XYZ file of C-alpha atoms in Angstrom:
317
model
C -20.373 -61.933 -8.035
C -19.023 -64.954 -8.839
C -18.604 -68.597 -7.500
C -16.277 -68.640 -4.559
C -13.790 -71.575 -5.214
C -12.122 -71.642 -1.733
C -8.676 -71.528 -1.350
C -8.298 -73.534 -4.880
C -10.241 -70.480 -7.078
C -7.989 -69.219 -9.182
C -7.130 -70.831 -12.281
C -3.855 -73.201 -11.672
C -0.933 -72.154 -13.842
C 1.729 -74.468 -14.811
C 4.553 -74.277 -12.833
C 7.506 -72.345 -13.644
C 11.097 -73.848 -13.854
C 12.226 -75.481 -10.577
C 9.634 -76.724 -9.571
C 11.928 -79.363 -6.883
C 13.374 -76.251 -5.733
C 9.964 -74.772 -5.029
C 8.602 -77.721 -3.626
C 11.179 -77.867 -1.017
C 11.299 -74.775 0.247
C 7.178 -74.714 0.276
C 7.614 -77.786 2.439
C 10.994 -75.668 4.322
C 8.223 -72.699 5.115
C 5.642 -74.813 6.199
C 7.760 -76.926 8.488
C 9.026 -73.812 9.884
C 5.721 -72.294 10.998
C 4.254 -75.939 12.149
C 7.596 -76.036 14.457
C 6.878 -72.340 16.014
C 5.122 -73.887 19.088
C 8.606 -75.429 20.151
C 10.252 -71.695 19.832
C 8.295 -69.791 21.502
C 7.904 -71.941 25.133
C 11.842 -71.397 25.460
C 11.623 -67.653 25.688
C 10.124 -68.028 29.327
C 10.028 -66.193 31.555
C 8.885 -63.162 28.684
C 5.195 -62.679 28.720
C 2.904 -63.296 24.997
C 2.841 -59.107 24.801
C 6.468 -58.904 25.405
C 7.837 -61.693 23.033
C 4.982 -59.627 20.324
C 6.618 -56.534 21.049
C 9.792 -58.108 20.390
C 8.712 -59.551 17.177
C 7.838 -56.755 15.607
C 10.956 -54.809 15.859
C 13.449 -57.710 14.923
C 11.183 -58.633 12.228
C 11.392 -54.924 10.934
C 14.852 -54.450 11.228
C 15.185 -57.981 9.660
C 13.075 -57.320 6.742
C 14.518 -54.011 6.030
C 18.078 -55.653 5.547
C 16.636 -57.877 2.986
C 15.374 -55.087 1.334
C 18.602 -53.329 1.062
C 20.086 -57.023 -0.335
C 17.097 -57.945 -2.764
C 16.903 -54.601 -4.142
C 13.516 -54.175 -2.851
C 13.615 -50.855 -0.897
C 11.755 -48.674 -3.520
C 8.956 -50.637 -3.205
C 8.921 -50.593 0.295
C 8.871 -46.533 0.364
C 6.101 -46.502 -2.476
C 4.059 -47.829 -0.064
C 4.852 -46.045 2.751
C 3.927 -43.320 0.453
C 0.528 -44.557 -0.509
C -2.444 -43.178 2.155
C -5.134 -45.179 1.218
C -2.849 -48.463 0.165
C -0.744 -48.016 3.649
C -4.393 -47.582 5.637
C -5.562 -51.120 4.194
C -2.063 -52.832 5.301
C -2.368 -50.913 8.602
C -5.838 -52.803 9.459
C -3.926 -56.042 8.346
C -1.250 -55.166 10.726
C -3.368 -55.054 13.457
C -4.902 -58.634 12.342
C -1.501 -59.865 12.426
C -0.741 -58.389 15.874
C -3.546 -60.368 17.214
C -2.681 -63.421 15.185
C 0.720 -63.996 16.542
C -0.659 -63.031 20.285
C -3.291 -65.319 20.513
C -1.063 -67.938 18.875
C 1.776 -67.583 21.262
C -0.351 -67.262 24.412
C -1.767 -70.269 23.221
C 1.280 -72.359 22.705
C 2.713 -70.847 26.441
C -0.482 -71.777 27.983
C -0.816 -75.160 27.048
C -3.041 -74.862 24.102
C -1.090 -75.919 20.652
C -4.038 -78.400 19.830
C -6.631 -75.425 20.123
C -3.919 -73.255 17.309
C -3.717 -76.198 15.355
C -7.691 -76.365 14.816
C -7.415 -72.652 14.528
C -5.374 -72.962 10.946
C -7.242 -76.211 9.831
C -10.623 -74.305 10.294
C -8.958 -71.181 8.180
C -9.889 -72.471 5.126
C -13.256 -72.679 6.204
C -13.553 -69.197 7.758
C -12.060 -67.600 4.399
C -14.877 -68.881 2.512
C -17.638 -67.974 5.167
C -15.949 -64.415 4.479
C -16.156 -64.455 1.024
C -19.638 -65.204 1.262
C -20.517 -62.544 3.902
C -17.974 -59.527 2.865
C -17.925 -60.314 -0.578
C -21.324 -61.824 -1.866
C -19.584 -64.613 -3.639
C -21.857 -67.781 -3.717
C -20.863 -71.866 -3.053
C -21.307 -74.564 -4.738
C -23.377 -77.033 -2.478
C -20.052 -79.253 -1.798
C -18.735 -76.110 -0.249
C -21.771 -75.782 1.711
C -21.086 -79.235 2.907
C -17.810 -78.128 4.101
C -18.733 -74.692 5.840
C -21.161 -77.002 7.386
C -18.900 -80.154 8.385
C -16.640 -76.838 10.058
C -20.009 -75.237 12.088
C -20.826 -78.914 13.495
C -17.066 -79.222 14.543
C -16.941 -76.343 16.647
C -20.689 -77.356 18.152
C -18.836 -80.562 18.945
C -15.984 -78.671 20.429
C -18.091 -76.591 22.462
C -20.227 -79.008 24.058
C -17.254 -81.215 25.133
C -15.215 -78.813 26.456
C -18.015 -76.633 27.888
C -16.862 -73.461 26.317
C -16.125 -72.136 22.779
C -12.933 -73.193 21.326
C -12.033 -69.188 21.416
C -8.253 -69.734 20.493
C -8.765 -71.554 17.356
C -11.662 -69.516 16.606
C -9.488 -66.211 16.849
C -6.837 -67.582 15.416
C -8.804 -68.333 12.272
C -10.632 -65.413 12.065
C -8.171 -62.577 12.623
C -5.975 -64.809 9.972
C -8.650 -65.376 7.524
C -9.595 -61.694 7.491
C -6.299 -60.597 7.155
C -6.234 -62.302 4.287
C -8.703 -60.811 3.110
C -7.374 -57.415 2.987
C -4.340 -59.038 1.613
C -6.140 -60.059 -1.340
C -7.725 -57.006 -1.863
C -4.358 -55.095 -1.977
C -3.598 -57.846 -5.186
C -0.438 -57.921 -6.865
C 0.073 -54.089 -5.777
C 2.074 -55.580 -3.062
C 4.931 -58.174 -2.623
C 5.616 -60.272 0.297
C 8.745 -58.966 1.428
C 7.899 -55.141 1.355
C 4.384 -55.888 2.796
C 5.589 -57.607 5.717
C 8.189 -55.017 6.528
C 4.858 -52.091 5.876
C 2.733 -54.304 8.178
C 5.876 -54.027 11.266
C 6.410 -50.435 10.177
C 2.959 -49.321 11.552
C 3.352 -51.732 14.605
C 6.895 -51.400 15.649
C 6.117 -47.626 17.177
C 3.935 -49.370 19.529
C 6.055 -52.013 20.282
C 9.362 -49.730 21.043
C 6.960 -47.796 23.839
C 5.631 -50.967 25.085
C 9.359 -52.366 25.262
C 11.037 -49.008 27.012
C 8.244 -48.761 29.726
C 8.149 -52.774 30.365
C 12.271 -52.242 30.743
C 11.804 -48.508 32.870
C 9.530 -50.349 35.633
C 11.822 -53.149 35.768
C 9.378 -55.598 34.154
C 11.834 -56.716 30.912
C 13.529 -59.740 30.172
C 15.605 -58.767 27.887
C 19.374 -59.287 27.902
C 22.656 -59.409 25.886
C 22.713 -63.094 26.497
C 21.012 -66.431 25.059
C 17.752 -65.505 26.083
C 18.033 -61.900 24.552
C 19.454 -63.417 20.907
C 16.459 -66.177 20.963
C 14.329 -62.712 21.231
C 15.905 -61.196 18.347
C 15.351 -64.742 16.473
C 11.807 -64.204 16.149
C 12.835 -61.915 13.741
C 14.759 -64.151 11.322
C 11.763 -67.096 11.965
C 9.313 -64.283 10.849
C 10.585 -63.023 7.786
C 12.759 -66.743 6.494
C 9.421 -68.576 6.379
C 7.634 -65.980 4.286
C 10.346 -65.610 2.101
C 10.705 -69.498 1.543
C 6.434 -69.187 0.983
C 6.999 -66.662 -1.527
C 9.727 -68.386 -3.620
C 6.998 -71.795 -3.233
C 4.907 -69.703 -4.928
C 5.980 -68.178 -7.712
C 7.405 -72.218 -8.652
C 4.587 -74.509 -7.640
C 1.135 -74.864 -9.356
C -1.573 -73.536 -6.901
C -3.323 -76.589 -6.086
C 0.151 -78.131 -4.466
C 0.743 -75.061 -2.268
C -3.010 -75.462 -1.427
C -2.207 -78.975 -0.060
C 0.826 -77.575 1.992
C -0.711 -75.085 3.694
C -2.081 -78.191 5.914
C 1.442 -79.743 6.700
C 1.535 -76.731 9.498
C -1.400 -77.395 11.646
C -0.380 -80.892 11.479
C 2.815 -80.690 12.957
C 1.393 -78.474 15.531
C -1.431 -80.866 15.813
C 1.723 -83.744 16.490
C 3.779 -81.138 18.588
C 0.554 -80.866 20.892
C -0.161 -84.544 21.593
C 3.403 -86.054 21.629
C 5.592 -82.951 22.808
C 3.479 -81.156 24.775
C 1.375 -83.778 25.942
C -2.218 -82.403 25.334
C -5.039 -84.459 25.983
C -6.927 -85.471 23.025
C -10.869 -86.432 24.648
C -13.352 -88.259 22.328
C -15.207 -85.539 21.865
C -11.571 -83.146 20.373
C -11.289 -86.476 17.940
C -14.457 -85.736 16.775
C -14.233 -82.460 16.342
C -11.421 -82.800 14.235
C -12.520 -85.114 12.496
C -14.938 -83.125 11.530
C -12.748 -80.356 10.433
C -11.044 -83.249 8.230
C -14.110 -84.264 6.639
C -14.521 -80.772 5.455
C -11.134 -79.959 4.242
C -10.891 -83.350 2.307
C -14.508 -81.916 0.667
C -13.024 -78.886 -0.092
C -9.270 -80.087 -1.227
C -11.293 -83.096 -3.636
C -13.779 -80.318 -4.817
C -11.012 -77.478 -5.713
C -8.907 -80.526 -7.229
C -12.141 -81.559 -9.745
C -12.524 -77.944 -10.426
C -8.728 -76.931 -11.314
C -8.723 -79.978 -14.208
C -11.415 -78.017 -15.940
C -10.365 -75.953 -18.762
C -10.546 -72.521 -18.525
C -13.090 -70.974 -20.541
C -12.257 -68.747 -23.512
C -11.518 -65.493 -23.019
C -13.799 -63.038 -24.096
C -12.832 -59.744 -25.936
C -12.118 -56.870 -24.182
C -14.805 -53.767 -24.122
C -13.889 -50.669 -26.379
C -12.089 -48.082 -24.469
């Protein structure tokens, strides 16, 4: 195997035209998903499972009108089609699932700092995986970082008394799903993924919803409360789609840096919205977790300048 690079491994292209375009709406997605933990608080008095449950369908039904717009539906149905390619984004479903319901019972319960440190530490946790799943190997700076991450949550733990669970969920359901995600490759587009990924989990989620309503549990309603349900749709799929079109514009190192501007508003939504207490021993935990992305971000930055080396001929068929 080779060299794992972190999040900055692949070889940086040159960005395509509109690159302003692409930078803004990679900084529109980003800003989006950093300002989730003011969304999801208002749609008290639902429970984390219901306002899931919820997700899931509006995001389907959501996606699949894009489809129909974008001219995407065929690819949607070839892989609804595909066993084995449909398994692998059904086990990233379920990763996904538990993403969004430890991040929302998190930012109901008083916990946005702990999601915050659960998407700066992602970074980390991918390359842990790609260590232990795939038996790529680090350079020692990257060892410096894994390590900078391991004393973080050591410092966590021992000031708080208990292991920083949210974040540490949060990262690793996130980082292995994408894992899987990589592994389906260019096989699969954003759009047509995400509405596979609801597909398998929106069964569940209609049973969930009709019992919750048949015992008189529900909260949902034709009024505001109901349509700021069926918004977690559109703040699903817009993001992503926003992500996407970053993606395809920007070089790889700048969406690398923007993944971060999330956490941090979450991070700032936390302290100064929510009013979280930040102890010495949280400040030095993230700090921490700052030492070791600024390794990392530095490192993959040196790396990307280098030129690529030449290509070498291709076997005989």
């Amino acid at each position: 195997m080779g060299r794992c690079d972190g999040a900055y491994s692949r070889r940086v292209d040159a960005p395509a035209p509109g690159r302003r375009g692409g930078l803004a709406a990679g900084v529109a997605a980003y800003a989006l998903w950093g300002a989730l933990p003011l969304y999801f608080p208002l749609l008290t008095p639902s429970d984390p499972v219901e306002i899931i449950a919820h997700r899931v369908v509006w995001s389907l039904l959501f996606c699949l009108v894009l489809l129909q717009v974008t001219g995407t539906w065929r690819a949607y149905v070839t892989i609804l089609r595909d066993r084995g390619l449909l398994l692998r984004l059904s086990a990233a479903a379920v990763l996904l699932a538990v993403n969004w319901l430890v991040f929302v019972h998190g930012v109901t319960t008083g916990h946005v700092v702990d999601a915050a440190l659960g998407y700066f530490i992602n970074p980390l946790v991918t390359i842990a995986l790609a260590v232990l799943v795939l038996g790529e190997r680090l350079r020692a700076v990257q060892w410096v970082a894994v390590g900078c991450g391991t004393a973080a949550v050591v410092v966590l733990t021992v000031g708080y008394g208990r292991l920083p669970w949210i974040a540490l969920v949060l990262a690793g359901s996130f980082g292995t799903y994408g894992l899987i995600k990589s592994r389906v490759g260019p096989r699969v587009a954003a759009l047509p993924g995400l509405a596979a990924e609801t597909t398998v989990l929106t069964p569940v989620a209609v049973v969930y919803l009709v019992v919750l309503h048949a015992v008189g549990a529900g909260t949902f309603a034709l009024d505001l409360h109901g349509l700021a349900l069926v918004g977690t749709g559109v703040l699903t799929a817009v993001p992503l789609l926003l992500f996407n079109s970053a993606a395809r514009r920007l070089p790889l190192t700048t969406v690398g840096l923007l993944q971060y501007l999330a956490p941090v508003l979450q991070l700032a939504i936390g302290v100064l919205v929510a009013g979280e207490r930040m102890p010495l021993a949280r400040w030095w935990g993230f700090g921490l977790v700052w030492l070791a992305l600024v390794v990392l971000t530095v490192d993959g930055l040196r790396h990307s300048r280098r030129p690529a080396p030449p290509a070498r001929p291709a076997p005989p068929a």
